[in-house]
Tab-separated table of C-alpha atoms in Angstrom:
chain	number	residue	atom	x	y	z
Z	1281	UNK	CA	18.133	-50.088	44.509
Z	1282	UNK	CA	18.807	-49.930	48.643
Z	1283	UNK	CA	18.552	-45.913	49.601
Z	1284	UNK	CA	19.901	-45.432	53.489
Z	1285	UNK	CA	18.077	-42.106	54.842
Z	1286	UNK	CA	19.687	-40.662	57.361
Z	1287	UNK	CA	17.818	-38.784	60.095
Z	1288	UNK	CA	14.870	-40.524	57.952
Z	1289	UNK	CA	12.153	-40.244	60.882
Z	1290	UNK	CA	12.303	-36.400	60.970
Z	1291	UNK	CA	9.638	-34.279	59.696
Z	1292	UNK	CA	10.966	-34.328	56.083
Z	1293	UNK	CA	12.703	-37.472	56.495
Z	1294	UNK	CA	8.970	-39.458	56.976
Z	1295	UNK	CA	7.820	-37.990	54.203
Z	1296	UNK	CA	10.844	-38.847	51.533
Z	1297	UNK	CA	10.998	-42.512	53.216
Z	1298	UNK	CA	7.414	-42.667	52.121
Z	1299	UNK	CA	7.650	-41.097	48.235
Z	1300	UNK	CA	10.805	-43.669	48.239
Z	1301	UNK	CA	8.947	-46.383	49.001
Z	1302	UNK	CA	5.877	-45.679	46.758
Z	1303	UNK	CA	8.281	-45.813	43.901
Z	1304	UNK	CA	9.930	-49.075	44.509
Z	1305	UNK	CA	13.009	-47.947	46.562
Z	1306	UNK	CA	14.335	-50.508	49.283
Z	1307	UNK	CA	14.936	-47.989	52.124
Z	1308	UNK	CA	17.150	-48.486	55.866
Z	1309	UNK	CA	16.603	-45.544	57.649
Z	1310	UNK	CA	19.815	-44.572	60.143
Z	1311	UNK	CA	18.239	-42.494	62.851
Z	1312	UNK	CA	18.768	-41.420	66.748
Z	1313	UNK	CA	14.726	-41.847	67.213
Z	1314	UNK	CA	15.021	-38.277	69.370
Z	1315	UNK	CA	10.885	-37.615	68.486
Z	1316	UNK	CA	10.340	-41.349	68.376
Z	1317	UNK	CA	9.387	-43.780	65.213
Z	1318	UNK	CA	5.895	-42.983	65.373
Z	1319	UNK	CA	6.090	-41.035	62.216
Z	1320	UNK	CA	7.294	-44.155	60.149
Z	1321	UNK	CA	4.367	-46.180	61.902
Z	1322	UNK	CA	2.727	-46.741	58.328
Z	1323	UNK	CA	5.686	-47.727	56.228
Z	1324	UNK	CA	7.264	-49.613	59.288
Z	1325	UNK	CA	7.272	-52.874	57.592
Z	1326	UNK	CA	8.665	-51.501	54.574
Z	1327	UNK	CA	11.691	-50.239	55.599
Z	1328	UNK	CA	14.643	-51.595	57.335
Z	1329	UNK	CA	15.764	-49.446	60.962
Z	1330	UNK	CA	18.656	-48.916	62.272
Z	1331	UNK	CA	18.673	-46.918	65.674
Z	1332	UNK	CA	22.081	-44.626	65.866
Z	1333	UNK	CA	23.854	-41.565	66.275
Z	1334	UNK	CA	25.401	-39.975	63.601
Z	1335	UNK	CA	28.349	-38.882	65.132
Z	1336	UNK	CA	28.769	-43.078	66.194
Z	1337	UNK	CA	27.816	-44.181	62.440
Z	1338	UNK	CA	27.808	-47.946	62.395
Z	1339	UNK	CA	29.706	-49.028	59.292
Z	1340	UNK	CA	27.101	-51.808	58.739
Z	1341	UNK	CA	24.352	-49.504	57.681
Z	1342	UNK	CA	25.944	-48.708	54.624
Z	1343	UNK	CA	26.302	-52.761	53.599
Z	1344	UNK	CA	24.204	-52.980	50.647
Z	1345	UNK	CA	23.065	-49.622	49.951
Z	1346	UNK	CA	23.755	-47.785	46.676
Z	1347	UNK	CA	22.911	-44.307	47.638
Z	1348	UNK	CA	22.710	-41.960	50.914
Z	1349	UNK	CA	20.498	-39.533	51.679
Z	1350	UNK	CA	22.116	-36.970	54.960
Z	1351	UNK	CA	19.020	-35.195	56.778
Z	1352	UNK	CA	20.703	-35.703	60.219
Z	1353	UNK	CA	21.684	-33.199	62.207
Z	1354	UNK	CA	19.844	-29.963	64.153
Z	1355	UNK	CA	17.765	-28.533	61.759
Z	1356	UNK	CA	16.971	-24.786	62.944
Z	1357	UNK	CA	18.840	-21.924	64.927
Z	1358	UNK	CA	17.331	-22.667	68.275
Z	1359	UNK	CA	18.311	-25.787	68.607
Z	1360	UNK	CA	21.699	-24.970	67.158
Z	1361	UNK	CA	22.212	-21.802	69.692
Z	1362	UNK	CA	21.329	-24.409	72.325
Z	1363	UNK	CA	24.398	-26.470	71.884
Z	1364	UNK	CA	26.075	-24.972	69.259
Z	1365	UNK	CA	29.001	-27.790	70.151
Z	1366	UNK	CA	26.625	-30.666	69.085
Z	1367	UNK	CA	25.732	-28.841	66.461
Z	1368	UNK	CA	28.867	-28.307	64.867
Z	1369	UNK	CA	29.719	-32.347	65.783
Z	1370	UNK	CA	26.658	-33.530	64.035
Z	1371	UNK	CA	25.883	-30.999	61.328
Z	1372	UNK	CA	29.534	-30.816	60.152
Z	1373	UNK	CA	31.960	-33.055	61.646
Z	1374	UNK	CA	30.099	-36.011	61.236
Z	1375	UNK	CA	28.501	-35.266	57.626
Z	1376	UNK	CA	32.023	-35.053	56.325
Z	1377	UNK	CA	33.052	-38.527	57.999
Z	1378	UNK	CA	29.512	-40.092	56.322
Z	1379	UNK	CA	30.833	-38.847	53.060
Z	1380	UNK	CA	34.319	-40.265	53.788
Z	1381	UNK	CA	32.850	-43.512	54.316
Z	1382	UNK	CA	30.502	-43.801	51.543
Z	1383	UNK	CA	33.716	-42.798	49.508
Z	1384	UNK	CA	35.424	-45.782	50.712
Z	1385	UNK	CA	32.782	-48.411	50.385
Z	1386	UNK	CA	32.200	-47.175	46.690
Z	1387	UNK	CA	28.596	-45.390	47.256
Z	1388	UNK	CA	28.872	-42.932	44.232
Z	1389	UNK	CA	25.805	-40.923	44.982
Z	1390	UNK	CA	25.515	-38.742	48.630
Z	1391	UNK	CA	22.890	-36.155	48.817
Z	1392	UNK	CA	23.205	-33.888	51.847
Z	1393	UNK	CA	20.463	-31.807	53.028
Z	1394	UNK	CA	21.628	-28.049	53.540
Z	1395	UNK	CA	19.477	-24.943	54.144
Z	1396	UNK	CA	18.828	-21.788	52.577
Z	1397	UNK	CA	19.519	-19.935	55.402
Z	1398	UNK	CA	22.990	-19.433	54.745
Z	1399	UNK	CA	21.982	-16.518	52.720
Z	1400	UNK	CA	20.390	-14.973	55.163
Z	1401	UNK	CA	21.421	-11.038	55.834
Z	1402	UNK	CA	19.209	-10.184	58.072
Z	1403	UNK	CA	16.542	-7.411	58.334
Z	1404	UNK	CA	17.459	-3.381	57.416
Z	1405	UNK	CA	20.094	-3.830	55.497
Z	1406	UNK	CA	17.988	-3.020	52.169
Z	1407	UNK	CA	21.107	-2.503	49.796
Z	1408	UNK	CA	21.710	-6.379	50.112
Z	1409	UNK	CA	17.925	-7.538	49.767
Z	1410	UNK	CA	18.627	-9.191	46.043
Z	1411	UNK	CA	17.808	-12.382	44.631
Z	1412	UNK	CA	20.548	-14.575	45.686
Z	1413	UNK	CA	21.706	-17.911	43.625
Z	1414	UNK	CA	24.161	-20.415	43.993
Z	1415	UNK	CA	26.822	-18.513	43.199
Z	1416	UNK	CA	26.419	-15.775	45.141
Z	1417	UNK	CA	29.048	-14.991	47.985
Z	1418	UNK	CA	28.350	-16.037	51.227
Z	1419	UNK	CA	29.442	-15.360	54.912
Z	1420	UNK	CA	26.694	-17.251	57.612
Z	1421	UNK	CA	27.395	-15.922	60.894
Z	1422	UNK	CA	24.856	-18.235	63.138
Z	1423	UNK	CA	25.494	-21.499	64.611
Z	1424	UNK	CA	23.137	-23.735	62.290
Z	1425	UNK	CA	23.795	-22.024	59.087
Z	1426	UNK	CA	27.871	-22.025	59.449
Z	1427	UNK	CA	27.572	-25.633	60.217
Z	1428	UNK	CA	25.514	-26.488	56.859
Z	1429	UNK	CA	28.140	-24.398	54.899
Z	1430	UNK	CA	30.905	-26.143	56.575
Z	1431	UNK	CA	29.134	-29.649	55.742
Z	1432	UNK	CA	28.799	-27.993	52.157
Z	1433	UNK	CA	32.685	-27.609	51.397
Z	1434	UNK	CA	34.247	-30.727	53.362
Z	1435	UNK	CA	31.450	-32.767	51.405
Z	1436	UNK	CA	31.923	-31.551	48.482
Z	1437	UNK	CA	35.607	-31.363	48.274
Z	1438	UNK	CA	35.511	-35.049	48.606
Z	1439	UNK	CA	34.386	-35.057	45.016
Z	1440	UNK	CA	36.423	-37.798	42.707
Z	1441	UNK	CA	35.546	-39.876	39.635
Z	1442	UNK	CA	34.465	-42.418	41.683
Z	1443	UNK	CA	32.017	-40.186	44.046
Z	1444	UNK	CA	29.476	-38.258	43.645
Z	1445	UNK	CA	28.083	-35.381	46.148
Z	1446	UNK	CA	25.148	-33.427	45.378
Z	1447	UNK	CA	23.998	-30.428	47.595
Z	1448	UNK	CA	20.346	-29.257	48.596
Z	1449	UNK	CA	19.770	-26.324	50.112
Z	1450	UNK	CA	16.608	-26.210	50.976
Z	1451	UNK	CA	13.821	-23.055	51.560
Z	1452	UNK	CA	11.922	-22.844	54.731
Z	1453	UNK	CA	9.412	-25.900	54.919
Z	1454	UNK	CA	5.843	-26.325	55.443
Z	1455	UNK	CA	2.883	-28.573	55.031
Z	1456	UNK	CA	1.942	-31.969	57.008
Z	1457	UNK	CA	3.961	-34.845	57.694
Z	1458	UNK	CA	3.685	-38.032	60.422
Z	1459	UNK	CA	6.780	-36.521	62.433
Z	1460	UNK	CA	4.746	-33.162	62.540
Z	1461	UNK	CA	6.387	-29.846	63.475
Z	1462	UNK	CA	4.499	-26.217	64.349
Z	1463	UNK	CA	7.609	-24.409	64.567
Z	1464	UNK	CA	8.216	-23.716	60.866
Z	1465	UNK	CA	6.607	-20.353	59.734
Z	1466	UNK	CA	3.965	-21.819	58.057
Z	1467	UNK	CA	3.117	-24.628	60.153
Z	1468	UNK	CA	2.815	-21.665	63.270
Z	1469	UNK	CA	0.276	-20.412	61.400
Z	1470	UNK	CA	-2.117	-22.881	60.915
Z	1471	UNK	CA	-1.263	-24.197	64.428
Z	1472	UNK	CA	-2.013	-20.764	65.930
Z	1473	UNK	CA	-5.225	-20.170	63.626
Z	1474	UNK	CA	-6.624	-23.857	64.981
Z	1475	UNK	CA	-5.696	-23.363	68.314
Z	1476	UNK	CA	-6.350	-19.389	68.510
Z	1477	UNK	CA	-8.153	-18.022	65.600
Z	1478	UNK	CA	-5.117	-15.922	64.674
Z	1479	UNK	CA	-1.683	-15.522	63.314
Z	1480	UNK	CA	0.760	-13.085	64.473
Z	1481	UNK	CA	3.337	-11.500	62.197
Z	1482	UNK	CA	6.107	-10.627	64.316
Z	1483	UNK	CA	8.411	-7.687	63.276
Z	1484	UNK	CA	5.430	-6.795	60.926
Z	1485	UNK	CA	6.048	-9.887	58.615
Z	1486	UNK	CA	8.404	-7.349	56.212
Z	1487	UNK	CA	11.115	-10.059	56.045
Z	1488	UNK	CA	11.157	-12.071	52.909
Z	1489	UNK	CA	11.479	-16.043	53.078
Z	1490	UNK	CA	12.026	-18.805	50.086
Z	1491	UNK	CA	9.273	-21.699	51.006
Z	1492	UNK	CA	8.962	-24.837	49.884
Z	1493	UNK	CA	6.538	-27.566	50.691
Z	1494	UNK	CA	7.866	-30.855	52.324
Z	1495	UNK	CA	6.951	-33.173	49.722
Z	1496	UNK	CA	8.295	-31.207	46.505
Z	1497	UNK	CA	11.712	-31.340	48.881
Z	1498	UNK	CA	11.374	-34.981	49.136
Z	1499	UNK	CA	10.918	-34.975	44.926
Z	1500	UNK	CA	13.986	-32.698	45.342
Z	1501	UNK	CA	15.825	-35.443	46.673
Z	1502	UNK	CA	14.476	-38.174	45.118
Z	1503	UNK	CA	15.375	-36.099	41.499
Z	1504	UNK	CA	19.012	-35.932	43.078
Z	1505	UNK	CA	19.194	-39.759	43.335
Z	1506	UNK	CA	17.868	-40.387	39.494
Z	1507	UNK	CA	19.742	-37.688	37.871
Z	1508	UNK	CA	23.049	-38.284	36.054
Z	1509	UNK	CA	26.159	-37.754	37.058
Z	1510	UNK	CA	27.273	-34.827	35.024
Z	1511	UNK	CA	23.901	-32.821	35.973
Z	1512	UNK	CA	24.345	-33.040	39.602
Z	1513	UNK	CA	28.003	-33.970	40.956
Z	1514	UNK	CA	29.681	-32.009	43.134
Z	1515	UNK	CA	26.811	-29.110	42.453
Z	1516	UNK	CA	24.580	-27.261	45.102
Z	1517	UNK	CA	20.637	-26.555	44.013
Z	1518	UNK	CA	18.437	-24.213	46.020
Z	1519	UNK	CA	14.607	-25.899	46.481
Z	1520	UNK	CA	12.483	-23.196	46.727
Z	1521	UNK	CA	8.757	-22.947	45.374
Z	1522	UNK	CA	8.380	-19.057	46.130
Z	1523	UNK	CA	9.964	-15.958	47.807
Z	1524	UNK	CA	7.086	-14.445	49.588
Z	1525	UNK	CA	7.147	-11.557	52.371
Z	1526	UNK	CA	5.768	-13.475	55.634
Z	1527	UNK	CA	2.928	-10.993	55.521
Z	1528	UNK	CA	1.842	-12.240	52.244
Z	1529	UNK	CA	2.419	-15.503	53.452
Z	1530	UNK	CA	0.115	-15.232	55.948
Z	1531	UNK	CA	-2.635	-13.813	53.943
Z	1532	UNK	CA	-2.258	-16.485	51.731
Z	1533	UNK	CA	-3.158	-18.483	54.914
Z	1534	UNK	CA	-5.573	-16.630	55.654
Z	1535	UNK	CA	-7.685	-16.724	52.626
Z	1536	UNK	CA	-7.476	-20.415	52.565
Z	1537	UNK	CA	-9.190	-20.605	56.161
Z	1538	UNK	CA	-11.532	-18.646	54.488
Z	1539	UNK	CA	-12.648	-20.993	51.935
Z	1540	UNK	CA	-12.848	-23.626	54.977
Z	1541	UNK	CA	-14.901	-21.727	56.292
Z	1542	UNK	CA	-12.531	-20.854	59.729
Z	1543	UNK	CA	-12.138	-17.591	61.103
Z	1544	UNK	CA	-8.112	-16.742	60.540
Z	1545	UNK	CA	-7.665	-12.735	62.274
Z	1546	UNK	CA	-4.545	-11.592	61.242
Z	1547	UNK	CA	-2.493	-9.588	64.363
Z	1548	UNK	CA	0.678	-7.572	64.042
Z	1549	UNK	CA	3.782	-7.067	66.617
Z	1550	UNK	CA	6.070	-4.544	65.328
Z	1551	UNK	CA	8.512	-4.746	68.355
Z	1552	UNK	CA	11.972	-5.735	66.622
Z	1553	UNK	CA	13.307	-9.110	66.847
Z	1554	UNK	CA	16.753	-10.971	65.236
Z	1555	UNK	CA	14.822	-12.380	62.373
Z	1556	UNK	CA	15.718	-14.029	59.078
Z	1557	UNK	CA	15.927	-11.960	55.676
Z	1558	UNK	CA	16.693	-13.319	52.667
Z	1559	UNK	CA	15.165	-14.510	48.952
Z	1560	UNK	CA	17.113	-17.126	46.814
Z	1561	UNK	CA	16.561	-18.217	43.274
Z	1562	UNK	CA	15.240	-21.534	42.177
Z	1563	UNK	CA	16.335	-21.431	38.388
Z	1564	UNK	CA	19.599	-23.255	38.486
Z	1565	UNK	CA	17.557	-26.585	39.253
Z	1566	UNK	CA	14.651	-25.807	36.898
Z	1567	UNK	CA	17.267	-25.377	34.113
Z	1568	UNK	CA	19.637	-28.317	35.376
Z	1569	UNK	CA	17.082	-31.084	36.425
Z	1570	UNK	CA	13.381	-29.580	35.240
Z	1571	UNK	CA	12.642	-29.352	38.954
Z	1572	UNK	CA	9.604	-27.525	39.488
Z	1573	UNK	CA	7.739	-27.317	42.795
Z	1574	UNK	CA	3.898	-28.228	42.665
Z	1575	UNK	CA	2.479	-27.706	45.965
Z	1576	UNK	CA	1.151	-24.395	46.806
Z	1577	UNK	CA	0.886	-22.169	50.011
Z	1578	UNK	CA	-2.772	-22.811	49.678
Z	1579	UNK	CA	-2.606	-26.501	48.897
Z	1580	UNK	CA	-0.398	-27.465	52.057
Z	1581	UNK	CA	-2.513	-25.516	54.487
Z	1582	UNK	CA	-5.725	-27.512	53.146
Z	1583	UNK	CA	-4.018	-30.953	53.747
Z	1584	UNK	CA	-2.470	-29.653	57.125
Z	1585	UNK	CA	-5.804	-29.280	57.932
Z	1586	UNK	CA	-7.261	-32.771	56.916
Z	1587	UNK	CA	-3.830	-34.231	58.254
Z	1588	UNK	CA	-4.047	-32.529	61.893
Z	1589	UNK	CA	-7.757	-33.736	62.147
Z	1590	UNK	CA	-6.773	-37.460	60.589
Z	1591	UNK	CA	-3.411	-38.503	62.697
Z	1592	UNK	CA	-4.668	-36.179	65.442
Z	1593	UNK	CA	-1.599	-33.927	65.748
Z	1594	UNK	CA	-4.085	-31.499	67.453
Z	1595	UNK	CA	-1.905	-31.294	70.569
Z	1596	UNK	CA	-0.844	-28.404	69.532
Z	1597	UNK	CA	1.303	-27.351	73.093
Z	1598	UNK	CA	3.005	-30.612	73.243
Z	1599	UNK	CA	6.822	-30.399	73.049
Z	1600	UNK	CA	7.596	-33.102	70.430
Z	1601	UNK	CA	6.114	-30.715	67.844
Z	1602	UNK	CA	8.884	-28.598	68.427
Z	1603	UNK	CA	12.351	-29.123	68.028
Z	1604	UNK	CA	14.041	-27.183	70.970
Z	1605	UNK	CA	11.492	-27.241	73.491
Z	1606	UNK	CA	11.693	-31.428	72.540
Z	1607	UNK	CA	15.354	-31.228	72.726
Z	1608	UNK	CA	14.785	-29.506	76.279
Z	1609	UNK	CA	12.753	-31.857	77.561
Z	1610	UNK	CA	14.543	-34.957	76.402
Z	1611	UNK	CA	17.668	-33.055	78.507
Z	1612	UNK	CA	15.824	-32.099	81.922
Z	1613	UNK	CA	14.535	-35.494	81.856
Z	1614	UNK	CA	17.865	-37.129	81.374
Z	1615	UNK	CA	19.441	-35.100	84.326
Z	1616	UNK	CA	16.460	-36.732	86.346
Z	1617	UNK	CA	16.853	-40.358	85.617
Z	1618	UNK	CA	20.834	-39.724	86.193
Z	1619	UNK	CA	19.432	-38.428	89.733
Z	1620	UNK	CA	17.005	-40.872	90.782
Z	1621	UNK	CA	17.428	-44.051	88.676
Z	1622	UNK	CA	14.524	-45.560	86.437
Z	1623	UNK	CA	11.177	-44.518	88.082
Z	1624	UNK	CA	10.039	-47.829	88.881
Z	1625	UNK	CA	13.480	-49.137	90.234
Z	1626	UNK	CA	14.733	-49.231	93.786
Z	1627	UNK	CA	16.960	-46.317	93.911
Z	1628	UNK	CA	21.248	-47.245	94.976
Z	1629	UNK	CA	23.309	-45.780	97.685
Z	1630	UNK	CA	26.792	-43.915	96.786
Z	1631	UNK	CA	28.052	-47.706	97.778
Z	1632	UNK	CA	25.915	-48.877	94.778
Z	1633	UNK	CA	23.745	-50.981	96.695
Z	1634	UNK	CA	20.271	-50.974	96.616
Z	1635	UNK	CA	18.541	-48.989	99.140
Z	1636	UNK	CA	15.515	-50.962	101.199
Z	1637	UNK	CA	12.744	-48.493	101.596
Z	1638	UNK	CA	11.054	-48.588	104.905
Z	1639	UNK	CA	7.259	-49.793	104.768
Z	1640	UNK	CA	5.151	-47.175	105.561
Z	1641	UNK	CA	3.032	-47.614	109.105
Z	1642	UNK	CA	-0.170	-48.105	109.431
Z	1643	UNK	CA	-2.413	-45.217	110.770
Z	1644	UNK	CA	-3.231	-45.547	114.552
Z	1645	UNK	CA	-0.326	-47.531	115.393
């Protein structure tokens, strides 16, 4: 069975190639490469790559396949309040024309990644802090959230006899992968606790926020693909191991560096900032699929640790662990080589001609 991953060499998109691959899947991962390949370097003879855009999808990277995975896309608010047009063209428009097309080649099964974050309702507004399922009304406001819930219905309502869509809306993520990121809340912590000897809880960590570790999303996924129909088309599933206050969070952390033997000082900024606020419930895909999460708080932080120290992801300030100031970069950069040409060419007139650098003159002549 041929799975196509799209957006597969993200930071949860290296680690579900890999669990595909360690159970016998034949994987072709569709992906722009924006942080690279390096985080499919171990499983890069295993797996078939096709280097795209989303928004461009080449037809031919659906021959053969049986099922399609949809992680593409921005995947947090700052990237999506960067260029919230982009955003919209690759987190809606184009996961509703990837559905389309799996539709029309016969690909029954399409799993698209959404996020948890369209419950969000934000911070003092007590009387709507509940436990929020599935089925619970919704109303995103932000850029990255609205686009997911877009993606949502236009996949969704593609749903036929002959195609199956399955939703995943996943919790905030943590723990290690080869495409590493330190700006998910959990990640910042043991980055900042390496790097500083302390985590800071901004807006006093009182805002709750359904976590998940990376790899029980990939067995999210992967549960998605083996389930049958009737369990999981045309249904949405939150993937959430806990609802935890990012103070407890963080002395969860904490307590772990501890038993490493690291110094972890907890600091506090009460200073108000737009933050996230919201706890979702988990049951519908316990009861549905048996999907339980596995991997603790405590466990992830533990293999962070060995992970960090064994691919050495200790560069802890460079960009490419973070999606906006990557996406930044990647953009300034372009604007330069627009401006001067490839570093290492001759650079070309307005006329288009190459321009003949004078030699420079010896000194004392």
């Amino acid at each position: 069975m041929k799975i196509l991953v799209v957006g597969g060499a993200g930071y949860l998109g290296c680690v579900l190639v890999n669990e595909l691959l360690e159970r016998g899947y034949a994987v072709r991962v569709f992906d722009r490469l924006f942080f690279g390949e390096g985080g499919l370097h171990e499983v890069r003879d295993r797996l078939e790559l096709m280097v795209g855009d989303v928004r461009q999808m080449d037809p031919a990277a659906l021959e053969g396949v049986d099922a399609v995975i949809n992680l593409a896309g921005l995947s947090n608010d700052p990237t999506a309040e960067y260029n919230p047009q982009a955003n919209y063209q690759m987190n809606t428009v184009a996961a509703e024309s990837l559905a389309r097309l799996c539709q029309e080649r016969g690909i029954r099964r399409h799993v698209l990644a959404s996020s948890c974050s369209i419950y969000d309702v934000g911070v003092g507004t007590q009387e709507k802090d509940i436990l929020l399922d599935e089925d619970s009304p919704v109303a995103p406001k932000a850029a990255y959230s609205s686009s997911k819930y877009l993606a949502e219905k236009a996949v969704l309502g593609l749903k036929d006899p002959r195609f199956s869509p399955v939703v995943l809306r996943m919790g905030t993520l943590f723990g290690f992968s080869p495409r590493m990121r330190y700006d998910l809340v959990i990640n910042t912590f043991v980055k900042d606790v390496l790097s500083r000897g302390h985590m800071t809880l901004f807006y006093g960590g009182e805002m709750w926020r359904p976590l998940v570790a990376v790899k029980d999303a990939a067995r999210a996924y992967i549960l998605c693909l083996e389930a049958t129909e009737e369990k999981v088309s045309g249904q949405i599933f939150n993937v959430v191991y806990d609802n935890l206050r990012i103070s407890e969070a963080s002395l969860r952390v904490r307590e772990t560096f501890t038993a490493l033997s690291i110094n972890a000082q907890v600091k506090v900024d009460y200073s108000y900032r737009g933050v996230r606020n919201y706890r979702v419930s988990g049951k519908k895909i316990l009861s549905a699929l048996e999907f339980k999460p596995l991997i603790s708080i405590e466990d992830a932080v533990r293999d962070m640790v060995a992970g960090i120290a064994k691919y050495h992801c200790d560069d802890f300030d460079s960009p490419r662990h973070y999606n906006i100031r990557w996406m930044q970069l990647l953009e300034e950069a372009d604007r330069i080589v627009k401006l001067t040409g490839y570093i290492f060419d001759l650079p070309e007139d307005k006329s288009g001609k190459l321009v003949r650098l004078p030699q420079a003159r010896s000194r004392g002549k």
